[in-house]
Amino acid sequence: KPLAFFPCSPRGRHSHRVMHEPGAGAGSKSRLAACAKSWKEAQLSPSIIGHHVNDELSQKIIVRIDDAELRPVDIRICEGDTTVADLICLEFLFPGAPAVDEARFGDAVAEAVEAHLAAQRMAEFRSRLKNHKEASTLRRRGGNTAAEEVEGGDEKEESWRAYLRKPAAETSLKVRGVSDIGTRMRRVLACQLLVDVSTAEELGRISYPHLFEREGSAGDGEDTSRWDACFYSFAAFLLVLFLLWAGLLLKAVSKKWAVQNKS
């Protein structure tokens, strides 16, 4: 991954503002603080670009402007005022960006983020719909299915109903500013966005998944728990088998030594 050292972009210089659809209730103050803390932990140094960021970021966020296709090498929390109202300020970094209109570039970055959020919501819907269909199949086969599988199907059905009752998430995206923070030899565009907590968490999951956990994946957690139970059960079985083998081997060696000592 590319490493480079640049100062953080100055706010207020070469900036523009575009307010996208406002969100209603971005989350509690504690959730906002926890999200901002995770983003701060993601930065080993505020001046390092692309250090330890997940490769998925450049695959999910693609900015298209004119004939150029740009991918961010890193996202970091802004210095100074990291939160404004219920929004978090995140800075997207694009080394080697061509000379483009900064106002249009800010809009293009916001559109790329919105496109990823729409794709992510569709993927989540398909995943939950699949779980719902599996739960319906389990209920239809209830007479020939193990009790725990039926109970698992009921839990997935409740998860599906809760998902349908959940109000549609509204996205708050505001372009705070775009500036060139590079040098004469290398142009680096930095785009600062004010985003709601849910968007900041999703961007964190694709940038630093080890710091941000996905919410609402009960079915996935259940499958993972079952896999872990099977894995540890098998490991325990192998351990017992090894101990039995070691005991028999030790017993055989002891008998051999006893026979040799008598002779």
Backbone as JSON, one array per atom type, in Angstrom:
{
  "sequence": "KPLAFFPCSPRGRHSHRVMHEPGAGAGSKSRLAACAKSWKEAQLSPSIIGHHVNDELSQKIIVRIDDAELRPVDIRICEGDTTVADLICLEFLFPGAPAVDEARFGDAVAEAVEAHLAAQRMAEFRSRLKNHKEASTLRRRGGNTAAEEVEGGDEKEESWRAYLRKPAAETSLKVRGVSDIGTRMRRVLACQLLVDVSTAEELGRISYPHLFEREGSAGDGEDTSRWDACFYSFAAFLLVLFLLWAGLLLKAVSKKWAVQNKS",
  "N": [[0.85, -1.19, 0.0], [0.47, 2.28, -0.64], [2.61, 4.67, 0.91], [2.81, 7.85, 2.26], [3.73, 11.15, 3.23], [2.0, 13.86, 4.35], [0.78, 17.1, 5.21], [-2.22, 17.76, 7.08], [-5.24, 18.75, 5.47], [-6.02, 22.18, 5.11], [-8.79, 23.73, 6.62], [-11.45, 25.49, 5.1], [-10.11, 26.56, 2.94], [-10.24, 26.67, -0.55], [-12.79, 25.49, -0.53], [-16.12, 24.14, -0.66], [-19.67, 23.91, -0.28], [-22.14, 21.48, -0.14], [-25.24, 20.37, 0.54], [-26.61, 17.29, 1.12], [-29.36, 14.94, 1.24], [-30.9, 15.48, 4.31], [-30.45, 13.86, 7.47], [-32.57, 12.27, 9.89], [-32.08, 12.16, 13.14], [-29.25, 10.95, 13.95], [-28.25, 9.22, 15.78], [-27.36, 8.33, 19.16], [-25.49, 10.35, 21.51], [-23.51, 8.88, 22.72], [-23.05, 6.83, 20.9], [-22.11, 8.31, 18.79], [-19.74, 9.33, 19.89], [-18.36, 6.93, 20.35], [-17.98, 6.02, 17.75], [-16.38, 8.05, 16.66], [-14.16, 7.7, 18.28], [-13.26, 5.17, 17.45], [-12.47, 5.78, 14.85], [-10.36, 7.5, 15.4], [-8.61, 5.7, 16.59], [-7.95, 4.29, 14.39], [-5.97, 5.66, 13.16], [-2.64, 5.52, 13.07], [-0.86, 7.51, 12.79], [-1.56, 10.9, 12.15], [-0.53, 11.83, 9.77], [0.04, 9.87, 7.96], [-0.57, 8.25, 4.95], [-2.72, 5.79, 3.71], [-1.91, 3.69, 5.38], [-2.22, 0.57, 6.71], [-4.84, 0.43, 5.88], [-7.82, -1.17, 4.72], [-7.97, -3.2, 1.76], [-10.42, -3.28, 0.58], [-11.58, -0.81, 0.57], [-10.73, 0.73, -1.7], [-12.0, -0.75, -3.61], [-14.68, -0.45, -3.17], [-15.37, 2.28, -3.05], [-15.54, 4.35, -5.64], [-14.67, 7.01, -7.52], [-15.91, 8.85, -10.13], [-15.17, 11.17, -12.53], [-15.35, 13.35, -15.2], [-13.21, 11.95, -17.53], [-11.83, 10.48, -15.77], [-11.11, 8.0, -13.28], [-11.12, 7.61, -9.98], [-9.77, 6.35, -6.94], [-9.97, 6.23, -3.44], [-7.13, 6.18, -1.27], [-7.1, 6.17, 1.4], [-9.06, 6.84, 4.34], [-9.57, 9.2, 6.82], [-10.19, 10.53, 10.08], [-11.1, 13.92, 10.49], [-8.93, 16.54, 11.53], [-9.04, 18.7, 14.44], [-12.2, 20.03, 14.72], [-13.84, 17.29, 14.98], [-16.42, 16.36, 15.08], [-19.58, 17.64, 14.16], [-22.51, 18.9, 15.26], [-24.62, 16.2, 14.93], [-22.96, 14.87, 13.23], [-20.05, 13.35, 11.71], [-16.79, 14.26, 10.78], [-15.04, 13.19, 8.04], [-12.11, 12.54, 6.12], [-11.24, 12.05, 2.83], [-8.66, 10.71, 0.87], [-6.83, 11.28, -2.08], [-4.23, 10.54, -3.74], [-2.22, 11.61, -6.53], [-4.24, 12.64, -8.09], [-5.9, 14.03, -10.97], [-5.95, 17.37, -12.42], [-8.83, 18.85, -11.57], [-12.06, 20.4, -11.32], [-12.66, 21.52, -8.14], [-15.06, 21.81, -6.74], [-16.89, 20.25, -8.25], [-15.57, 17.84, -7.95], [-15.87, 17.32, -5.21], [-18.65, 16.86, -5.11], [-18.71, 14.56, -6.68], [-17.33, 12.72, -5.08], [-19.09, 12.55, -2.89], [-21.3, 11.42, -4.23], [-20.21, 8.95, -4.93], [-19.92, 7.77, -2.43], [-22.6, 7.65, -1.64], [-23.53, 5.89, -3.6], [-22.23, 3.52, -2.86], [-23.42, 3.11, -0.34], [-26.08, 2.64, -1.11], [-25.74, 0.26, -2.57], [-24.82, -1.38, -0.52], [-27.03, -1.45, 1.21], [-28.84, -2.79, -0.45], [-27.54, -5.27, -0.67], [-27.67, -6.11, 1.99], [-30.44, -6.35, 2.28], [-30.98, -8.46, 0.49], [-29.56, -10.51, 1.74], [-30.92, -10.78, 4.18], [-33.42, -11.43, 3.2], [-32.89, -13.92, 2.1], [-32.31, -15.37, 4.45], [-34.84, -15.21, 5.57], [-36.39, -16.73, 3.77], [-35.18, -19.22, 4.14], [-35.91, -19.67, 6.81], [-38.69, -19.86, 6.5], [-38.84, -22.21, 5.02], [-37.88, -24.04, 6.91], [-39.95, -23.94, 8.79], [-42.04, -24.99, 7.29], [-41.19, -27.58, 7.01], [-41.4, -28.48, 9.53], [-42.38, -30.77, 10.88], [-40.61, -32.81, 10.24], [-38.17, -31.91, 11.0], [-35.37, -31.15, 13.05], [-35.74, -30.03, 16.46], [-34.16, -27.89, 17.27], [-33.5, -26.7, 14.83], [-35.93, -25.76, 13.92], [-36.44, -23.89, 15.9], [-34.33, -22.16, 15.34], [-35.18, -21.26, 12.84], [-37.44, -19.81, 13.6], [-36.25, -17.75, 15.05], [-34.9, -16.4, 13.0], [-37.09, -15.55, 11.55], [-38.24, -13.72, 13.32], [-36.15, -11.89, 13.33], [-36.31, -11.01, 10.7], [-38.84, -9.76, 10.67], [-38.39, -7.71, 12.49], [-36.52, -6.3, 11.05], [-38.06, -5.41, 8.88], [-39.8, -3.72, 10.2], [-38.15, -1.73, 10.98], [-37.42, 1.67, 10.59], [-36.7, 3.29, 7.47], [-33.36, 4.08, 6.81], [-32.04, 7.31, 6.81], [-29.73, 9.25, 5.0], [-27.17, 11.47, 5.82], [-25.17, 13.68, 4.22], [-22.61, 15.9, 3.71], [-20.61, 18.02, 1.91], [-17.73, 19.26, 3.11], [-15.35, 20.45, 2.38], [-12.84, 20.74, -0.2], [-9.48, 20.27, -1.06], [-6.13, 20.76, -2.28], [-3.56, 19.02, -0.98], [-1.09, 18.25, -1.6], [2.23, 18.3, -3.06], [4.43, 20.23, -5.23], [5.36, 18.33, -6.94], [3.64, 16.21, -6.69], [0.24, 15.78, -6.81], [-2.31, 15.82, -4.45], [-5.51, 15.27, -3.62], [-7.74, 16.17, -1.09], [-10.75, 15.39, 0.33], [-13.19, 16.52, 2.42], [-15.87, 15.21, 4.2], [-18.92, 15.63, 5.9], [-20.63, 13.31, 7.69], [-23.36, 11.15, 8.68], [-23.69, 9.05, 11.64], [-24.23, 6.33, 11.05], [-23.35, 6.13, 8.39], [-20.65, 6.78, 8.76], [-19.85, 4.58, 10.29], [-20.25, 2.48, 8.47], [-18.41, 3.18, 6.47], [-16.16, 2.87, 8.01], [-16.2, 0.11, 8.38], [-15.47, -0.89, 5.89], [-13.0, 0.17, 5.62], [-11.43, -0.12, 7.97], [-11.98, -2.87, 9.15], [-11.35, -4.35, 11.45], [-11.76, -2.7, 13.55], [-14.35, -1.84, 13.47], [-17.47, -3.2, 13.97], [-19.99, -5.07, 12.35], [-23.45, -4.34, 12.47], [-26.52, -5.92, 13.46], [-26.38, -8.5, 12.39], [-27.51, -11.08, 13.14], [-28.16, -13.62, 12.22], [-25.84, -14.36, 10.85], [-24.07, -14.33, 13.0], [-25.1, -16.44, 14.49], [-24.63, -18.62, 12.79], [-21.84, -18.52, 12.76], [-21.3, -19.07, 15.44], [-22.2, -21.7, 15.64], [-20.41, -22.93, 13.9], [-18.03, -22.46, 15.27], [-18.54, -23.97, 17.58], [-18.58, -26.57, 16.52], [-15.96, -26.71, 15.58], [-14.38, -26.46, 17.93], [-15.31, -28.66, 19.34], [-14.45, -30.76, 17.73], [-11.7, -30.32, 17.92], [-11.33, -30.83, 20.64], [-11.99, -33.54, 20.66], [-9.86, -34.59, 19.12], [-7.77, -33.96, 20.86], [-8.34, -35.57, 23.09], [-8.11, -38.05, 21.85], [-5.39, -38.0, 21.2], [-4.27, -37.93, 23.77], [-5.08, -40.45, 24.74], [-3.68, -42.09, 22.95], [-1.07, -41.34, 23.62], [-1.01, -42.22, 26.27], [-1.29, -45.04, 25.94], [1.02, -45.52, 24.47], [3.0, -44.77, 26.31], [2.5, -46.65, 28.28], [3.15, -49.03, 26.91], [5.87, -48.59, 26.41], [6.81, -48.52, 29.03], [6.31, -51.14, 29.88], [8.08, -52.48, 28.18], [10.57, -51.54, 29.1], [10.48, -52.59, 31.67], [10.58, -55.35, 31.16], [13.12, -55.53, 29.97], [14.73, -54.78, 32.14], [14.31, -56.88, 33.93], [15.46, -58.97, 32.55]],
  "CA": [[0.0, 0.0, 0.0], [1.32, 3.47, -0.73], [2.82, 5.45, 2.1], [3.3, 9.19, 1.95], [3.58, 12.05, 4.36], [1.47, 15.16, 3.94], [0.04, 17.79, 6.27], [-3.66, 17.69, 6.92], [-5.73, 19.84, 4.63], [-6.56, 23.32, 5.86], [-10.21, 23.95, 6.4], [-11.85, 26.81, 4.66], [-9.4, 26.98, 1.72], [-10.73, 25.93, -1.71], [-13.87, 24.63, -0.06], [-17.48, 24.43, -1.08], [-20.63, 23.2, 0.56], [-23.3, 20.91, -0.8], [-25.99, 19.6, 1.51], [-27.43, 16.22, 0.57], [-30.59, 14.7, 2.01], [-30.59, 15.5, 5.73], [-30.89, 12.68, 8.22], [-33.35, 12.52, 11.08], [-31.6, 11.35, 14.23], [-28.09, 10.17, 13.53], [-27.86, 8.3, 16.83], [-27.1, 8.93, 20.46], [-24.18, 10.98, 21.68], [-22.54, 7.85, 23.05], [-22.71, 6.13, 19.66], [-21.28, 9.26, 18.03], [-18.42, 9.37, 20.52], [-17.7, 5.65, 20.13], [-17.57, 5.96, 16.34], [-15.24, 8.96, 16.51], [-13.02, 7.07, 18.96], [-12.75, 4.1, 16.59], [-11.76, 6.41, 13.73], [-9.08, 8.0, 15.9], [-7.75, 4.54, 16.8], [-7.51, 3.79, 13.08], [-4.84, 6.47, 12.7], [-1.39, 5.39, 13.81], [-0.32, 8.86, 12.72], [-2.45, 11.69, 11.29], [0.13, 12.25, 8.55], [0.37, 8.71, 7.12], [-1.64, 7.94, 4.01], [-2.81, 4.43, 3.22], [-1.23, 2.74, 6.26], [-3.09, -0.42, 7.35], [-6.23, 0.51, 5.43], [-8.26, -2.38, 4.04], [-8.03, -3.09, 0.3], [-11.82, -3.18, 0.15], [-11.94, 0.6, 0.4], [-10.54, 1.14, -3.1], [-12.9, -1.52, -4.45], [-16.06, -0.05, -2.91], [-15.56, 3.71, -3.31], [-14.95, 4.69, -6.94], [-15.09, 8.36, -7.91], [-15.82, 9.07, -11.58], [-15.35, 12.56, -12.92], [-14.85, 13.49, -16.57], [-12.75, 10.64, -18.0], [-10.96, 9.91, -14.72], [-11.68, 7.1, -12.28], [-10.24, 7.77, -8.83], [-10.09, 5.52, -5.78], [-9.25, 6.75, -2.26], [-6.15, 5.28, -0.65], [-7.31, 6.18, 2.85], [-10.03, 7.74, 4.95], [-9.18, 9.47, 8.2], [-11.03, 11.52, 10.74], [-10.54, 15.26, 10.34], [-8.34, 17.16, 12.72], [-9.81, 19.83, 14.95], [-13.6, 19.71, 15.01], [-14.13, 16.0, 14.35], [-17.87, 16.19, 15.02], [-20.39, 18.85, 14.05], [-23.86, 18.46, 15.57], [-24.63, 14.74, 14.98], [-22.21, 14.39, 12.07], [-18.62, 13.12, 11.88], [-16.02, 14.73, 9.64], [-14.06, 12.24, 7.52], [-11.33, 13.08, 5.02], [-10.87, 11.07, 1.8], [-7.39, 11.12, 0.29], [-6.66, 10.81, -3.45], [-2.94, 10.92, -4.33], [-2.11, 11.5, -7.97], [-5.48, 13.07, -8.76], [-5.68, 15.02, -12.03], [-6.48, 18.71, -12.17], [-10.27, 18.88, -11.8], [-12.77, 21.41, -10.55], [-12.78, 20.98, -6.79], [-16.48, 21.73, -6.37], [-17.43, 19.07, -8.91], [-14.93, 16.67, -7.37], [-16.54, 17.06, -3.93], [-19.94, 16.23, -5.41], [-18.46, 13.21, -7.19], [-16.99, 11.88, -3.93], [-20.33, 12.3, -2.17], [-22.11, 10.49, -5.03], [-19.6, 7.62, -4.83], [-20.27, 7.24, -1.11], [-24.02, 7.31, -1.68], [-23.69, 4.69, -4.42], [-21.82, 2.37, -2.05], [-24.43, 2.89, 0.68], [-27.23, 2.02, -1.76], [-25.38, -1.13, -2.87], [-24.73, -2.11, 0.74], [-28.39, -1.68, 1.68], [-29.43, -3.84, -1.29], [-26.92, -6.53, -0.3], [-28.22, -6.5, 3.29], [-31.81, -6.8, 2.06], [-30.94, -9.79, -0.12], [-29.1, -11.46, 2.74], [-32.01, -11.01, 5.13], [-34.48, -12.13, 2.48], [-32.46, -15.31, 2.01], [-32.55, -15.96, 5.77], [-36.29, -15.34, 5.76], [-36.85, -17.88, 2.99], [-34.72, -20.43, 4.81], [-36.75, -19.86, 7.99], [-40.0, -20.34, 6.04], [-38.66, -23.62, 4.65], [-37.76, -24.8, 8.15], [-41.28, -24.06, 9.4], [-42.86, -25.91, 6.49], [-40.71, -28.94, 7.25], [-41.3, -28.6, 10.98], [-42.65, -32.12, 11.37], [-39.47, -33.7, 9.98], [-36.96, -31.16, 11.25], [-34.96, -31.14, 14.45], [-36.35, -28.93, 17.2], [-33.3, -26.71, 17.3], [-33.55, -26.05, 13.53], [-37.18, -25.01, 13.88], [-36.25, -22.72, 16.74], [-33.48, -21.24, 14.59], [-36.0, -20.63, 11.82], [-38.28, -18.82, 14.26], [-35.42, -16.59, 15.37], [-34.66, -15.68, 11.76], [-38.35, -14.91, 11.19], [-38.35, -12.54, 14.17], [-35.17, -10.93, 12.83], [-36.86, -10.46, 9.45], [-39.93, -8.85, 11.0], [-37.79, -6.52, 13.1], [-35.87, -5.55, 9.96], [-39.1, -4.73, 8.1], [-40.39, -2.65, 11.02], [-37.16, -0.68, 11.2], [-37.61, 2.77, 9.62], [-35.64, 3.44, 6.46], [-32.27, 4.96, 7.24], [-31.79, 8.48, 5.98], [-28.31, 9.54, 4.95], [-26.75, 12.87, 5.84], [-23.87, 13.85, 3.57], [-22.34, 17.3, 3.43], [-19.23, 18.27, 1.5], [-17.2, 20.34, 3.93], [-14.31, 21.17, 1.66], [-11.9, 20.0, -1.04], [-8.25, 21.04, -1.21], [-4.94, 20.05, -2.72], [-2.61, 19.02, 0.14], [0.14, 17.65, -2.1], [3.38, 19.14, -3.33], [4.54, 20.57, -6.65], [5.66, 17.11, -7.69], [2.57, 15.22, -6.57], [-1.03, 16.37, -6.43], [-3.11, 14.99, -3.55], [-6.78, 15.91, -3.28], [-8.37, 15.75, 0.17], [-12.16, 15.79, 0.36], [-13.78, 16.34, 3.73], [-17.32, 15.03, 4.21], [-19.64, 15.46, 7.16], [-21.54, 12.18, 7.47], [-24.05, 10.67, 9.87], [-22.99, 7.98, 12.35], [-24.37, 5.06, 10.33], [-22.45, 6.18, 7.24], [-19.27, 6.71, 9.26], [-19.6, 3.2, 10.7], [-20.13, 1.66, 7.27], [-17.12, 3.5, 5.88], [-15.17, 2.24, 8.87], [-16.2, -1.34, 8.17], [-14.75, -1.24, 4.66], [-11.65, 0.71, 5.71], [-10.76, -0.74, 9.12], [-12.98, -3.81, 9.68], [-10.98, -4.88, 12.75], [-12.19, -1.73, 14.56], [-15.78, -1.57, 13.34], [-18.24, -4.43, 13.86], [-21.26, -4.91, 11.65], [-24.61, -4.42, 13.36], [-27.73, -6.55, 12.92], [-26.11, -9.74, 11.66], [-27.79, -12.15, 14.09], [-28.08, -14.91, 11.53], [-24.43, -14.66, 10.62], [-23.46, -14.66, 14.28], [-25.53, -17.76, 14.87], [-23.88, -19.58, 11.98], [-20.46, -18.52, 13.22], [-21.25, -19.76, 16.73], [-22.31, -23.13, 15.39], [-19.15, -23.39, 13.32], [-17.04, -22.47, 16.35], [-18.83, -25.11, 18.45], [-18.12, -27.78, 15.82], [-14.5, -26.69, 15.51], [-13.8, -26.74, 19.24], [-15.66, -30.04, 19.69], [-13.53, -31.63, 17.0], [-10.37, -30.14, 18.51], [-11.33, -31.55, 21.91], [-11.94, -34.97, 20.33], [-8.49, -34.91, 18.72], [-6.93, -33.89, 22.05], [-8.59, -36.8, 23.86], [-7.53, -39.16, 21.1], [-3.94, -37.92, 21.36], [-3.92, -38.33, 25.14], [-5.22, -41.9, 24.82], [-2.54, -42.68, 22.23], [0.13, -41.11, 24.42], [-1.06, -43.11, 27.42], [-1.0, -46.4, 25.51], [2.44, -45.58, 24.1], [3.78, -44.74, 27.54], [2.32, -47.94, 28.94], [3.92, -50.02, 26.17], [7.3, -48.35, 26.66], [7.09, -48.91, 30.42], [6.38, -52.61, 29.92], [9.31, -52.89, 27.5], [11.67, -51.26, 30.0], [10.4, -53.55, 32.78], [11.05, -56.64, 30.67], [14.56, -55.42, 29.78], [15.38, -54.71, 33.44], [14.26, -58.22, 34.52], [16.43, -59.81, 31.85]],
  "C": [[0.89, 1.23, 0.0], [1.42, 4.18, 0.6], [3.35, 6.81, 1.69], [3.02, 10.08, 3.13], [3.14, 13.42, 3.84], [0.83, 15.81, 5.15], [-1.44, 17.65, 6.03], [-4.15, 18.93, 6.18], [-6.27, 20.97, 5.48], [-8.03, 23.5, 5.54], [-10.45, 25.37, 5.93], [-11.16, 27.28, 3.39], [-9.85, 26.08, 0.58], [-11.89, 24.99, -1.32], [-15.19, 25.06, -0.66], [-18.41, 23.58, -0.25], [-21.81, 22.74, -0.29], [-24.02, 20.04, 0.2], [-26.84, 18.57, 0.79], [-28.62, 16.0, 1.5], [-30.27, 14.66, 3.49], [-31.14, 14.27, 6.42], [-31.64, 13.11, 9.46], [-32.85, 11.6, 12.17], [-30.45, 10.46, 13.83], [-27.64, 9.21, 14.6], [-27.55, 9.06, 18.09], [-25.7, 9.52, 20.51], [-23.13, 9.92, 21.99], [-22.11, 7.08, 21.81], [-21.81, 7.02, 18.79], [-19.86, 9.28, 18.57], [-17.65, 8.07, 20.28], [-17.2, 5.52, 18.7], [-16.36, 6.85, 16.11], [-13.99, 8.37, 17.16], [-12.41, 5.97, 18.09], [-11.98, 4.68, 15.41], [-10.41, 6.97, 14.19], [-8.1, 6.85, 16.14], [-7.21, 4.01, 15.47], [-6.27, 4.52, 12.57], [-3.63, 6.22, 13.59], [-0.68, 6.73, 13.85], [-1.22, 9.67, 11.8], [-1.82, 12.1, 9.97], [0.47, 11.1, 7.62], [-0.82, 8.36, 6.24], [-1.57, 6.46, 3.64], [-2.14, 3.39, 4.1], [-2.27, 1.87, 6.96], [-4.55, -0.3, 6.92], [-6.57, -0.75, 4.64], [-8.35, -2.17, 2.53], [-9.45, -2.9, -0.21], [-12.24, -1.74, -0.08], [-11.85, 1.02, -1.05], [-11.44, 0.38, -4.05], [-14.34, -1.04, -4.32], [-16.34, 1.4, -3.27], [-14.8, 4.08, -4.58], [-15.53, 6.03, -7.38], [-14.86, 8.53, -9.4], [-16.13, 10.52, -11.89], [-14.63, 12.78, -14.24], [-14.44, 12.1, -17.07], [-11.89, 9.93, -16.96], [-11.77, 9.03, -13.78], [-10.71, 7.06, -11.11], [-10.74, 6.91, -7.66], [-9.31, 6.06, -4.58], [-8.28, 5.72, -1.71], [-6.34, 5.23, 0.87], [-8.47, 7.1, 3.19], [-9.59, 7.95, 6.39], [-10.1, 10.53, 8.78], [-10.33, 12.88, 10.67], [-9.92, 15.72, 11.65], [-9.2, 18.34, 13.16], [-11.21, 19.4, 15.33], [-13.97, 18.42, 14.29], [-15.62, 15.74, 14.23], [-18.53, 17.55, 14.96], [-21.85, 18.43, 14.19], [-23.83, 16.93, 15.73], [-23.87, 14.13, 13.82], [-20.73, 14.26, 12.4], [-17.91, 13.58, 10.61], [-14.96, 13.71, 9.27], [-13.4, 12.83, 6.28], [-10.88, 11.96, 4.1], [-9.64, 11.58, 1.07], [-7.18, 10.46, -1.07], [-5.31, 11.28, -4.0], [-2.94, 10.74, -5.84], [-3.35, 11.91, -8.72], [-5.17, 14.09, -9.85], [-6.26, 16.37, -11.64], [-7.95, 18.74, -12.56], [-10.86, 20.02, -10.98], [-13.09, 20.84, -9.17], [-14.23, 20.87, -6.33], [-17.12, 20.49, -6.99], [-16.83, 17.79, -8.32], [-15.57, 16.32, -6.03], [-17.88, 16.39, -4.13], [-19.75, 14.79, -5.88], [-18.1, 12.25, -6.06], [-18.25, 11.54, -3.14], [-21.22, 11.3, -2.92], [-21.54, 9.07, -4.95], [-19.93, 6.97, -3.49], [-21.73, 6.82, -1.08], [-24.27, 6.06, -2.5], [-23.3, 3.44, -3.64], [-22.87, 2.06, -0.99], [-25.67, 2.22, 0.1], [-26.95, 0.55, -2.07], [-25.32, -1.97, -1.61], [-26.11, -2.41, 1.3], [-29.07, -2.78, 0.87], [-28.86, -5.2, -0.92], [-27.46, -7.03, 1.04], [-29.65, -7.02, 3.13], [-31.83, -8.21, 1.47], [-30.52, -10.86, 0.88], [-30.2, -11.79, 3.73], [-33.18, -11.73, 4.47], [-34.15, -13.61, 2.35], [-32.67, -16.03, 3.34], [-34.02, -16.17, 6.04], [-36.85, -16.54, 4.99], [-36.4, -19.19, 3.62], [-35.55, -20.72, 6.05], [-38.13, -20.38, 7.6], [-39.93, -21.82, 5.65], [-38.57, -24.5, 5.88], [-39.12, -24.99, 8.81], [-42.16, -25.02, 8.63], [-42.46, -27.36, 6.71], [-40.64, -29.24, 8.74], [-41.51, -30.0, 11.5], [-41.48, -33.05, 11.2], [-38.14, -33.04, 10.29], [-36.65, -31.17, 12.73], [-35.47, -29.88, 15.14], [-35.49, -27.69, 17.17], [-33.31, -25.99, 15.97], [-34.83, -25.23, 13.39], [-37.06, -23.75, 14.71], [-35.37, -21.69, 16.05], [-34.24, -20.53, 13.5], [-36.9, -19.57, 12.4], [-37.49, -17.56, 14.61], [-35.14, -15.76, 14.13], [-35.92, -14.96, 11.3], [-38.56, -13.64, 12.02], [-37.37, -11.47, 13.73], [-35.66, -10.25, 11.57], [-37.95, -9.45, 9.73], [-39.39, -7.56, 11.63], [-37.12, -5.65, 12.04], [-36.89, -4.78, 9.14], [-39.72, -3.58, 8.88], [-39.43, -1.49, 11.21], [-37.34, 0.42, 10.16], [-36.41, 2.87, 8.68], [-34.61, 4.46, 6.92], [-32.09, 6.12, 6.26], [-30.31, 8.86, 6.1], [-28.07, 11.04, 4.95], [-25.33, 12.93, 5.28], [-23.69, 15.32, 3.23], [-20.87, 17.45, 3.07], [-18.73, 19.48, 2.27], [-16.13, 21.14, 3.19], [-13.43, 20.22, 0.86], [-10.66, 20.86, -1.2], [-7.12, 20.14, -1.69], [-3.9, 20.15, -1.62], [-1.27, 18.43, -0.29], [1.26, 18.66, -2.26], [3.39, 19.51, -4.81], [4.74, 19.34, -7.52], [4.51, 16.12, -7.68], [1.31, 15.88, -6.04], [-1.81, 15.37, -5.56], [-4.37, 15.77, -3.18], [-7.33, 15.3, -1.99], [-9.79, 16.29, 0.18], [-12.73, 15.48, 1.72], [-15.29, 16.28, 3.61], [-17.81, 14.98, 5.65], [-20.71, 14.41, 6.93], [-22.2, 11.8, 8.79], [-23.32, 9.46, 10.44], [-23.06, 6.66, 11.58], [-23.44, 5.01, 9.12], [-21.0, 6.09, 7.68], [-18.9, 5.29, 9.69], [-19.43, 2.29, 9.49], [-18.81, 1.92, 6.56], [-15.97, 2.92, 6.71], [-15.07, 0.75, 8.65], [-15.44, -1.73, 6.91], [-13.32, -0.73, 4.69], [-10.83, 0.02, 6.8], [-11.72, -1.72, 9.79], [-12.63, -4.36, 11.05], [-11.39, -3.92, 13.88], [-13.68, -1.48, 14.55], [-16.51, -2.9, 13.12], [-19.56, -4.13, 13.18], [-22.41, -5.16, 12.6], [-25.74, -5.16, 12.66], [-27.47, -7.79, 12.11], [-26.3, -10.93, 12.58], [-27.67, -13.51, 13.44], [-26.65, -15.31, 11.28], [-23.74, -15.03, 11.91], [-23.84, -16.05, 14.74], [-24.78, -18.83, 14.1], [-22.44, -19.67, 12.43], [-20.31, -19.26, 14.54], [-21.35, -21.26, 16.55], [-21.02, -23.68, 14.81], [-18.07, -23.46, 14.39], [-17.26, -23.66, 17.27], [-18.34, -26.41, 17.82], [-16.6, -27.85, 15.82], [-13.88, -27.08, 16.85], [-14.14, -28.15, 19.71], [-14.71, -31.02, 19.01], [-12.11, -31.53, 17.56], [-10.26, -30.87, 19.84], [-11.26, -33.06, 21.68], [-10.53, -35.39, 19.94], [-7.55, -34.9, 19.93], [-7.09, -35.14, 22.89], [-7.96, -37.99, 23.18], [-6.0, -39.17, 21.24], [-3.51, -38.36, 22.76], [-4.04, -39.84, 25.33], [-4.05, -42.59, 24.14], [-1.25, -42.53, 23.02], [0.17, -42.02, 25.63], [-0.73, -44.54, 27.06], [0.47, -46.56, 25.14], [3.32, -45.6, 25.33], [3.69, -46.06, 28.28], [3.13, -49.03, 28.26], [5.41, -49.86, 26.4], [7.68, -48.76, 28.06], [7.2, -50.42, 30.54], [7.67, -53.11, 29.29], [10.51, -52.67, 28.4], [11.68, -52.25, 31.18], [10.93, -54.91, 32.38], [12.57, -56.62, 30.51], [15.31, -55.4, 31.11], [15.39, -56.07, 34.12], [15.29, -59.15, 33.87], [17.85, -59.34, 32.11]]
}
